[in-house]
Short mmCIF file of C-alpha atoms and ligand atoms in Angstrom, two decimals:
data_model
loop_
_atom_site.label_atom_id
_atom_site.label_comp_id
_atom_site.label_asym_id
_atom_site.label_seq_id
_atom_site.Cartn_x
_atom_site.Cartn_y
_atom_site.Cartn_z
CA MET Q 1 1.33 7.01 26.58
CA ILE Q 2 -1.37 7.63 23.47
CA ARG Q 3 -5.17 8.81 24.16
CA VAL Q 4 -7.69 7.57 22.10
CA GLY Q 5 -10.96 9.59 21.98
CA ILE Q 6 -13.95 6.97 19.63
CA ILE Q 7 -16.76 8.41 17.85
CA GLY Q 8 -19.35 5.69 17.25
CA GLN Q 9 -19.47 3.26 20.46
CA GLY Q 10 -20.81 0.58 18.43
CA LEU Q 11 -19.61 -3.08 18.30
CA VAL Q 12 -16.39 -2.21 16.12
CA ALA Q 13 -15.41 0.24 19.44
CA THR Q 14 -16.60 -2.32 21.49
CA HIS Q 15 -14.32 -5.02 21.03
CA PHE Q 16 -11.54 -2.67 20.51
CA ALA Q 17 -12.26 -1.14 24.10
CA VAL Q 18 -12.77 -4.64 25.66
CA GLY Q 19 -10.16 -6.69 23.34
CA LEU Q 20 -7.52 -3.92 24.22
CA GLU Q 21 -7.92 -4.22 27.72
CA LYS Q 22 -7.57 -7.78 27.67
CA LEU Q 23 -4.44 -7.58 25.88
CA LYS Q 24 -2.91 -5.25 27.94
CA TYR Q 25 -3.18 -7.90 31.24
CA ASN Q 26 -2.41 -10.56 28.87
CA GLU Q 27 -5.72 -12.74 28.71
CA ILE Q 28 -5.68 -12.58 25.38
CA PRO Q 29 -3.37 -13.32 22.87
CA ASP Q 30 -2.26 -10.73 19.89
CA HIS Q 31 -4.08 -12.79 17.02
CA GLY Q 32 -5.42 -10.28 14.31
CA VAL Q 33 -3.20 -7.66 15.00
CA PRO Q 34 -1.06 -7.90 12.32
CA LEU Q 35 1.69 -5.56 13.71
CA ARG Q 36 1.79 -7.62 16.79
CA ASN Q 37 4.50 -6.31 19.58
CA TRP Q 38 6.84 -5.03 16.87
CA LEU Q 39 6.18 -1.69 17.12
CA PRO Q 40 8.11 0.65 19.32
CA TYR Q 41 4.61 1.78 21.08
CA LYS Q 42 3.15 -1.48 23.34
CA TYR Q 43 -0.39 -2.55 23.38
CA THR Q 44 -0.21 -0.77 27.28
CA ASP Q 45 0.41 2.57 25.84
CA VAL Q 46 -2.86 2.71 24.28
CA GLU Q 47 -5.76 4.02 26.64
CA ILE Q 48 -8.69 5.43 25.40
CA VAL Q 49 -9.96 7.96 26.87
CA ALA Q 50 -13.28 9.15 25.31
CA SER Q 51 -16.55 8.32 23.93
CA TYR Q 52 -19.19 9.73 21.38
CA ASP Q 53 -22.26 8.74 20.15
CA VAL Q 54 -25.83 10.04 18.78
CA ASP Q 55 -28.27 7.10 20.32
CA GLU Q 56 -29.76 7.80 22.92
CA SER Q 57 -29.56 4.57 24.98
CA LYS Q 58 -26.19 4.98 24.83
CA ILE Q 59 -25.14 8.20 26.27
CA GLY Q 60 -24.82 9.00 29.24
CA ARG Q 61 -24.43 5.71 30.32
CA THR Q 62 -20.14 3.63 30.53
CA VAL Q 63 -18.41 1.58 27.70
CA PHE Q 64 -18.75 -1.69 30.39
CA ASP Q 65 -22.56 -0.81 30.22
CA ILE Q 66 -22.42 -1.16 27.12
CA ALA Q 67 -19.65 -4.11 26.62
CA LEU Q 68 -22.17 -6.14 29.24
CA ARG Q 69 -25.04 -5.67 26.41
CA ASP Q 70 -23.43 -6.39 23.33
CA TYR Q 71 -20.29 -8.08 23.95
CA PRO Q 72 -20.52 -12.32 24.13
CA GLY Q 73 -19.10 -13.46 27.37
CA ASN Q 74 -19.48 -10.95 30.68
CA ASN Q 75 -15.95 -11.14 31.73
CA ILE Q 76 -15.89 -6.93 30.97
CA PRO Q 77 -12.80 -5.42 32.13
CA GLY Q 78 -13.80 -3.46 35.21
CA SER Q 79 -11.57 -0.38 33.93
CA LEU Q 80 -14.30 0.83 31.15
CA ARG Q 81 -15.91 2.09 33.62
CA ASP Q 82 -14.51 5.07 33.23
CA ILE Q 83 -15.00 5.77 29.94
CA VAL Q 84 -18.72 7.61 30.00
CA ILE Q 85 -20.19 7.93 26.65
CA ARG Q 86 -20.77 11.80 25.45
CA ARG Q 87 -23.33 13.36 22.80
CA GLY Q 88 -21.85 13.65 19.54
CA ILE Q 89 -22.51 15.20 16.44
CA HIS Q 90 -25.42 13.66 14.62
CA LEU Q 91 -26.12 15.56 11.42
CA ASN Q 92 -28.92 13.20 10.63
CA SER Q 93 -26.92 10.41 10.21
CA LEU Q 94 -29.10 7.75 11.31
CA LYS Q 95 -31.50 9.06 9.59
CA GLY Q 96 -34.03 5.68 8.32
CA LEU Q 97 -32.61 3.59 11.11
CA PRO Q 98 -34.66 2.32 13.94
CA ILE Q 99 -32.58 4.85 16.32
CA LYS Q 100 -33.48 7.96 18.45
CA ALA Q 101 -30.98 9.89 18.43
CA ARG Q 102 -29.83 13.27 18.80
CA GLY Q 103 -26.60 15.51 18.35
CA ARG Q 104 -25.26 18.50 20.51
CA GLU Q 105 -26.02 20.21 17.54
CA GLU Q 106 -29.32 20.25 17.73
CA GLU Q 107 -29.26 22.44 20.63
CA LYS Q 108 -26.63 25.19 19.37
CA ASP Q 109 -25.28 25.84 16.09
CA LEU Q 110 -22.83 23.12 14.19
CA GLN Q 111 -19.76 25.59 15.21
CA GLN Q 112 -20.34 26.23 19.08
CA ALA Q 113 -21.11 22.58 19.19
CA LEU Q 114 -17.42 21.92 17.35
CA LEU Q 115 -15.74 24.46 20.04
CA GLU Q 116 -17.06 22.44 22.30
CA LEU Q 117 -15.95 19.37 21.79
CA ILE Q 118 -12.29 20.84 20.62
CA ASP Q 119 -12.48 22.33 24.10
CA GLU Q 120 -13.19 18.93 25.62
CA TRP Q 121 -10.92 17.26 23.83
CA LYS Q 122 -8.43 19.56 24.61
CA SER Q 123 -8.80 18.83 28.53
CA MET Q 124 -8.69 15.02 27.81
CA LYS Q 125 -5.36 15.45 25.85
CA ILE Q 126 -6.67 12.87 23.31
CA ASP Q 127 -3.93 12.31 20.00
CA VAL Q 128 -6.05 9.87 18.12
CA PHE Q 129 -9.33 9.96 17.04
CA ILE Q 130 -11.41 6.48 15.42
CA ASN Q 131 -14.14 7.22 13.24
CA VAL Q 132 -16.34 3.93 13.88
CA MET Q 133 -19.90 5.76 13.04
CA THR Q 134 -22.66 4.24 10.90
CA THR Q 135 -21.75 4.32 6.88
CA GLU Q 136 -23.18 7.75 6.09
CA PRO Q 137 -23.75 8.75 2.34
CA VAL Q 138 -21.39 11.27 1.28
CA GLU Q 139 -19.70 13.44 -1.50
CA PRO Q 140 -15.88 14.55 -1.12
CA VAL Q 141 -15.51 18.16 -0.38
CA GLY Q 142 -13.41 18.72 -3.16
CA ARG Q 143 -11.41 22.00 -3.22
CA LEU Q 144 -9.71 23.02 0.70
CA GLY Q 145 -11.46 26.41 -0.39
CA ASN Q 146 -14.57 25.04 -0.28
CA LEU Q 147 -14.46 23.19 3.42
CA GLU Q 148 -14.99 26.43 5.91
CA LYS Q 149 -18.23 27.31 4.19
CA ARG Q 150 -19.46 24.18 4.08
CA VAL Q 151 -19.05 23.57 7.45
CA MET Q 152 -20.77 27.37 8.07
CA GLU Q 153 -23.90 26.66 6.42
CA GLU Q 154 -23.80 22.84 8.24
CA ASP Q 155 -23.93 21.34 4.57
CA VAL Q 156 -21.46 18.42 5.53
CA THR Q 157 -21.53 14.93 7.06
CA ALA Q 158 -21.08 13.93 10.76
CA SER Q 159 -17.82 12.39 9.51
CA GLN Q 160 -16.98 15.04 7.47
CA ALA Q 161 -18.00 17.97 10.38
CA TYR Q 162 -15.76 15.60 12.80
CA ALA Q 163 -13.10 15.56 10.89
CA TYR Q 164 -12.87 18.86 10.03
CA ALA Q 165 -13.03 19.98 14.34
CA VAL Q 166 -9.98 17.35 14.69
CA GLY Q 167 -7.78 19.34 12.10
CA LEU Q 168 -8.98 22.57 13.91
CA TYR Q 169 -7.85 20.64 17.08
CA CYS Q 170 -4.35 19.69 15.07
CA GLU Q 171 -4.02 23.67 15.12
CA LYS Q 172 -5.34 24.92 18.13
CA VAL Q 173 -4.10 21.88 20.47
CA LYS Q 174 -1.85 19.39 19.20
CA PRO Q 175 -0.79 17.59 16.14
CA ALA Q 176 -3.64 14.35 16.35
CA VAL Q 177 -4.64 11.42 14.04
CA PHE Q 178 -7.92 10.85 12.47
CA VAL Q 179 -8.44 7.02 11.86
CA ASN Q 180 -11.02 6.91 9.15
CA ALA Q 181 -12.23 3.75 9.75
CA ILE Q 182 -15.77 4.25 7.28
CA PRO Q 183 -16.29 4.35 3.30
CA SER Q 184 -16.63 8.36 4.01
CA PRO Q 185 -14.33 9.61 1.86
CA ILE Q 186 -11.80 11.72 3.92
CA ALA Q 187 -8.37 10.38 2.98
CA ASN Q 188 -9.47 10.74 -0.25
CA ASP Q 189 -10.98 13.75 -0.48
CA PRO Q 190 -8.26 16.55 -1.51
CA ALA Q 191 -10.02 18.80 0.56
CA PHE Q 192 -9.22 17.06 3.90
CA ILE Q 193 -6.00 16.14 2.51
CA GLU Q 194 -4.83 19.35 2.77
CA PHE Q 195 -6.57 20.84 5.79
CA TYR Q 196 -4.54 18.40 7.95
CA LYS Q 197 -1.34 19.04 6.23
CA GLN Q 198 -1.78 22.98 6.86
CA LYS Q 199 -3.27 22.15 10.24
CA LYS Q 200 -0.20 19.60 11.03
CA GLY Q 201 -2.90 16.50 12.25
CA VAL Q 202 -2.68 13.30 10.46
CA VAL Q 203 -5.84 11.11 8.32
CA PHE Q 204 -5.94 7.36 7.72
CA GLY Q 205 -8.79 5.57 5.68
CA ASP Q 206 -10.49 5.26 4.23
CA ASP Q 207 -12.46 2.47 5.31
CA GLY Q 208 -11.16 -0.78 7.21
CA SER Q 209 -10.09 -3.16 5.01
CA THR Q 210 -11.17 -6.64 6.58
CA GLY Q 211 -13.21 -9.85 5.72
CA ALA Q 212 -13.28 -10.52 2.23
CA THR Q 213 -11.88 -7.54 0.75
CA PRO Q 214 -8.07 -7.83 1.70
CA LEU Q 215 -8.66 -11.77 0.64
CA THR Q 216 -9.70 -10.84 -3.04
CA ALA Q 217 -7.02 -8.48 -3.29
CA ASP Q 218 -4.44 -10.88 -2.94
CA LEU Q 219 -6.78 -13.53 -5.02
CA LEU Q 220 -6.49 -11.08 -7.64
CA GLU Q 221 -2.88 -10.32 -7.35
CA HIS Q 222 -2.86 -13.94 -7.58
CA LEU Q 223 -4.22 -14.63 -10.95
CA TYR Q 224 -2.44 -11.08 -12.38
CA GLU Q 225 1.17 -12.34 -11.05
CA ARG Q 226 -0.05 -15.52 -13.37
CA ASN Q 227 -1.48 -13.63 -16.69
CA ARG Q 228 -4.65 -15.15 -16.05
CA ARG Q 229 -7.56 -12.99 -17.47
CA VAL Q 230 -10.14 -12.62 -14.62
CA LEU Q 231 -13.88 -12.51 -15.97
CA ASP Q 232 -15.89 -11.18 -13.47
CA ILE Q 233 -16.14 -11.86 -9.72
CA ALA Q 234 -19.43 -11.91 -7.63
CA GLN Q 235 -19.23 -11.49 -3.64
CA PHE Q 236 -21.90 -11.74 -1.59
CA ASN Q 237 -21.71 -10.50 2.20
CA ILE Q 238 -25.27 -11.12 4.38
CA GLY Q 239 -25.20 -10.40 8.35
CA GLY Q 240 -26.96 -9.86 11.01
CA ASN Q 241 -25.47 -6.58 12.45
CA THR Q 242 -26.71 -3.37 13.21
CA ASP Q 243 -23.59 -2.40 10.44
CA PHE Q 244 -25.54 -4.39 7.70
CA LEU Q 245 -28.77 -2.79 9.04
CA ALA Q 246 -27.61 0.37 8.10
CA LEU Q 247 -25.54 -1.34 4.56
CA ASN Q 248 -29.54 -2.18 3.38
CA LEU Q 249 -30.46 1.40 2.49
CA PRO Q 250 -29.55 1.86 -1.11
CA GLU Q 251 -27.69 5.03 -0.07
CA ARG Q 252 -25.91 3.19 2.13
CA ASN Q 253 -24.74 0.27 0.46
CA ILE Q 254 -23.66 2.49 -2.99
CA MET Q 255 -20.53 3.55 -0.14
CA LYS Q 256 -19.46 0.33 0.63
CA LYS Q 257 -19.85 -0.26 -3.02
CA LYS Q 258 -17.48 2.18 -4.01
CA THR Q 259 -14.89 1.30 -1.86
CA LYS Q 260 -14.72 -2.28 -2.14
CA SER Q 261 -14.55 -2.62 -5.89
CA SER Q 262 -12.34 0.12 -6.81
CA ILE Q 263 -9.49 -2.41 -6.29
CA VAL Q 264 -10.81 -5.20 -8.89
CA GLU Q 265 -9.22 -2.07 -11.66
CA ASP Q 266 -6.81 -1.34 -9.04
CA ILE Q 267 -5.10 -4.68 -9.12
CA LEU Q 268 -5.51 -6.32 -12.70
CA GLY Q 269 -5.17 -2.87 -14.65
CA TYR Q 270 -8.43 -3.48 -16.21
CA GLU Q 271 -11.91 -3.25 -15.00
CA ALA Q 272 -13.45 -7.17 -14.74
CA PRO Q 273 -17.41 -6.98 -14.13
CA ASN Q 274 -17.93 -7.64 -10.59
CA TYR Q 275 -20.42 -7.47 -8.03
CA ILE Q 276 -18.81 -6.68 -4.74
CA ARG Q 277 -20.68 -5.39 -1.79
CA PRO Q 278 -22.93 -6.00 1.63
CA THR Q 279 -25.99 -8.16 -0.28
CA GLY Q 280 -28.60 -8.54 2.25
CA TYR Q 281 -29.20 -7.74 6.37
CA LEU Q 282 -30.42 -11.47 8.34
CA GLU Q 283 -30.80 -10.66 12.03
CA PRO Q 284 -29.55 -13.99 12.93
CA LEU Q 285 -26.31 -14.14 11.64
CA GLY Q 286 -24.93 -11.97 14.15
CA ASP Q 287 -21.76 -10.12 14.28
CA LYS Q 288 -20.60 -13.17 12.15
CA LYS Q 289 -21.40 -12.38 8.29
CA PHE Q 290 -21.62 -15.20 5.82
CA VAL Q 291 -19.29 -14.67 3.02
CA ALA Q 292 -19.77 -16.22 -0.43
CA MET Q 293 -17.79 -15.52 -3.51
CA ILE Q 294 -16.64 -16.92 -6.75
CA ILE Q 295 -14.43 -15.70 -9.86
CA GLU Q 296 -14.28 -17.08 -13.14
CA TYR Q 297 -10.81 -16.86 -15.02
CA LEU Q 298 -9.12 -17.80 -18.21
CA SER Q 299 -6.27 -20.38 -18.14
CA PHE Q 300 -3.47 -21.01 -20.82
CA GLY Q 301 -5.43 -21.95 -23.64
CA GLU Q 302 -8.37 -19.96 -23.10
CA PHE Q 303 -9.46 -22.49 -20.60
CA LYS Q 304 -12.16 -21.38 -17.97
CA ASP Q 305 -11.60 -22.19 -13.94
CA GLU Q 306 -13.61 -20.91 -11.35
CA LEU Q 307 -12.47 -20.22 -7.74
CA TYR Q 308 -15.21 -20.75 -5.12
CA ILE Q 309 -14.68 -19.33 -1.30
CA VAL Q 310 -17.20 -20.03 1.44
CA ALA Q 311 -16.88 -18.16 4.46
CA ARG Q 312 -18.22 -17.19 8.01
CA ILE Q 313 -16.27 -14.25 9.54
CA ASN Q 314 -16.63 -12.76 12.47
CA ASP Q 315 -16.74 -8.98 11.66
CA SER Q 316 -15.78 -6.55 14.12
CA PRO Q 317 -13.39 -8.03 16.08
CA ALA Q 318 -11.15 -8.32 12.68
CA LEU Q 319 -11.23 -4.30 12.21
CA ALA Q 320 -11.00 -3.91 16.32
CA GLY Q 321 -7.34 -5.89 15.95
CA LEU Q 322 -6.37 -3.55 12.72
CA LEU Q 323 -7.43 -0.08 14.76
CA VAL Q 324 -5.29 -1.47 17.84
CA ASP Q 325 -1.73 -1.12 15.13
CA LEU Q 326 -3.96 2.57 13.61
CA VAL Q 327 -3.81 4.31 16.62
CA ARG Q 328 0.00 2.90 17.68
CA LEU Q 329 1.50 4.08 13.77
CA GLY Q 330 -0.52 7.64 14.08
CA LYS Q 331 1.00 8.55 16.82
CA MET Q 332 4.23 7.28 15.15
CA ALA Q 333 3.48 9.54 11.99
CA LEU Q 334 3.03 12.35 14.26
CA ASP Q 335 6.41 11.64 16.07
CA ARG Q 336 7.71 12.55 12.45
CA GLU Q 337 5.32 15.44 11.80
CA SER Q 338 4.34 12.80 8.77
CA TYR Q 339 1.14 15.39 8.33
CA GLY Q 340 -1.44 14.90 5.66
CA THR Q 341 -1.78 11.22 5.16
CA VAL Q 342 0.63 8.23 5.19
CA TYR Q 343 -0.32 5.73 2.23
CA GLU Q 344 2.03 2.94 3.29
CA VAL Q 345 -0.25 2.88 6.17
CA ASN Q 346 -3.45 3.32 4.47
CA ALA Q 347 -2.67 0.40 1.76
CA PHE Q 348 -2.00 -2.07 3.89
CA TYR Q 349 -5.15 -1.19 6.43
CA MET Q 350 -7.66 0.34 4.45
CA LYS Q 351 -10.15 -0.71 0.95
CA LYS Q 352 -9.89 2.79 -0.07
CA PRO Q 353 -6.25 4.21 0.70
CA GLY Q 354 -5.94 7.27 0.52
CA PRO Q 355 -5.07 9.92 -0.99
CA PRO Q 356 -6.37 10.62 -4.10
CA GLY Q 357 -5.07 9.20 -7.10
CA PHE Q 358 -3.07 6.39 -5.24
CA LYS Q 359 -4.02 2.76 -6.10
CA ALA Q 360 -5.17 -0.23 -3.86
CA VAL Q 361 -2.70 -3.15 -4.00
CA SER Q 362 -2.53 -6.29 -2.84
CA LYS Q 363 -1.92 -6.82 0.80
CA TYR Q 364 0.97 -8.49 0.17
CA HIS Q 365 2.93 -5.53 -1.14
CA ALA Q 366 1.18 -3.23 0.79
CA TYR Q 367 2.64 -5.11 3.81
CA MET Q 368 6.25 -5.16 3.00
CA LYS Q 369 6.04 -1.58 1.87
CA LEU Q 370 4.24 -1.16 6.02
CA LEU Q 371 6.79 -2.84 7.24
CA GLU Q 372 9.48 -0.34 5.47
CA TRP Q 373 7.62 1.95 6.55
CA ALA Q 374 7.01 1.29 10.46
CA GLY Q 375 11.05 0.54 10.38
CA VAL Q 376 10.47 -3.06 12.10
CA LYS Q 377 11.30 -6.29 10.55
CA ASP Q 378 8.91 -9.25 10.47
CA PRO Q 379 11.23 -12.41 11.39
CA ARG Q 380 10.74 -14.67 8.53
CA PHE Q 381 12.46 -12.22 6.34
P1 LIG L 401 -22.55 0.03 14.41
O1 LIG L 401 -23.51 0.16 14.15
O2 LIG L 401 -22.62 -1.24 15.78
O3 LIG L 401 -22.17 1.12 15.19
C1 LIG L 401 -21.95 2.48 15.14
C2 LIG L 401 -22.20 3.95 16.00
O4 LIG L 401 -21.81 4.83 15.61
C3 LIG L 401 -23.48 3.16 17.06
O5 LIG L 401 -23.09 3.63 18.00
C4 LIG L 401 -23.85 4.77 16.05
O6 LIG L 401 -25.39 5.32 16.91
C5 LIG L 401 -22.65 5.34 16.33
N1 LIG L 401 -23.25 6.69 15.42
C6 LIG L 401 -23.92 7.15 14.51
N2 LIG L 401 -23.70 8.11 13.96
C7 LIG L 401 -23.07 8.87 14.73
C8 LIG L 401 -22.27 10.11 14.79
N3 LIG L 401 -23.17 11.65 14.07
N4 LIG L 401 -22.03 10.79 15.71
C9 LIG L 401 -21.24 9.89 16.85
N5 LIG L 401 -21.44 8.16 16.72
C10 LIG L 401 -22.51 8.29 15.76
O7 LIG L 401 -21.60 -0.14 13.35
P2 LIG L 401 -20.26 -1.09 13.92
O8 LIG L 401 -20.44 -2.56 13.28
O9 LIG L 401 -19.59 -0.88 14.80
O10 LIG L 401 -19.25 -0.71 12.32
C11 LIG L 401 -18.99 0.57 12.85
C12 LIG L 401 -18.57 1.31 11.14
O11 LIG L 401 -17.21 0.54 10.78
C13 LIG L 401 -19.49 1.26 10.20
O12 LIG L 401 -19.58 2.02 9.71
C14 LIG L 401 -19.08 0.37 9.29
O13 LIG L 401 -18.86 0.44 7.82
C15 LIG L 401 -17.32 0.08 9.11
N6 LIG L 401 -16.50 -0.97 9.27
C16 LIG L 401 -16.55 -1.79 9.45
C17 LIG L 401 -15.75 -3.19 9.51
C18 LIG L 401 -16.43 -4.41 9.96
O14 LIG L 401 -17.44 -4.63 10.98
N7 LIG L 401 -15.33 -5.40 9.72
C19 LIG L 401 -15.21 -2.84 8.20
C20 LIG L 401 -14.92 -2.17 7.66
C21 LIG L 401 -15.38 -0.40 8.05
#
């Protein structure tokens, strides 16, 4: 059994919880789960045992209640009634958003709040933590020597505090995984990589690669392999979910810009001018975002071609499907004692794959390396 704790019971987490239960009961096919049933761990091996949030309207309610409110349709698996959403650490992560939030560090100090969380996690024997909380502005800690001091001084963001607490949990209780599906640099922060190696933990990250970004990565690979010269890339994303609402705030938007646009130079080997980031919030679009992209490039004889892409993409289910793999791969990394991080996993599933210094590659290349690492065979090859 792989016991999972969720951080941030928003749309992605809710799609993950509902989808996973439906998969277990064969109520839906596994489209959108890249490694399907090829892994040694099966869907039925995964169990969500805890969920944390800081939104007052969610704390104390069950994942079932939240799914009934936010998941389309009303066929919600009854098993989600067993997961009650607990209060997490806030550290102002929802500042500036129209959400009433409170974290447990507001009643005691951060250190105590983190120790309390670790005790809860111990009682629930959590193996894998999934971070899908709201995107926050974060700078990496950098040096491991600074990490503890920064936590003591409460000079960390919520993601950094959770990642730190999970590291301590690995040392005090048992090895565990922190899947960082949001843009905060955790798998790209040398301090956390070193910390997880020392504490016997695994961190995957950063920022789940869904929607237009993996498609752009593969298009750029296509153009590179044909030695076409990319002149520029413009990619717009407009959505109506709370993630887009949060990303409308400039300091949060910059986080996505950092993870999304880093693929261009990594794959092409040169910096083509680009605008790739969430562009706006339009509530009626809901979770089905609008994506438009244009890539201009020079072909043989310096003739200019253009690629146009227009798409509507269901945002949250895309990441939820990847999480079904990441949880199982996380447990495999623990079984193999691959502490620190695993680039082969990050390169396929993340926009900015850690550890620092490693590049984003096209998803095609990443897929082949991932299969090799996981020791599974795609029946086509
Ligand atoms: P959401 O706004 O629906 O959910 C985020 C949840 O996190 C909310 O319930 C919020 O209250 C909670 N939260 C905020 N601060 C918290 C804290 N300190 N502790 C615990 N919970 C906290 O957003 P979403 O659409 O579910 O996306 C979640 C995250 O996943 C975002 O950061 C987003 O950038 C990232 N992401 C999403 C996609 C995708 O949807 N395809 C892809 C890549 C990354």
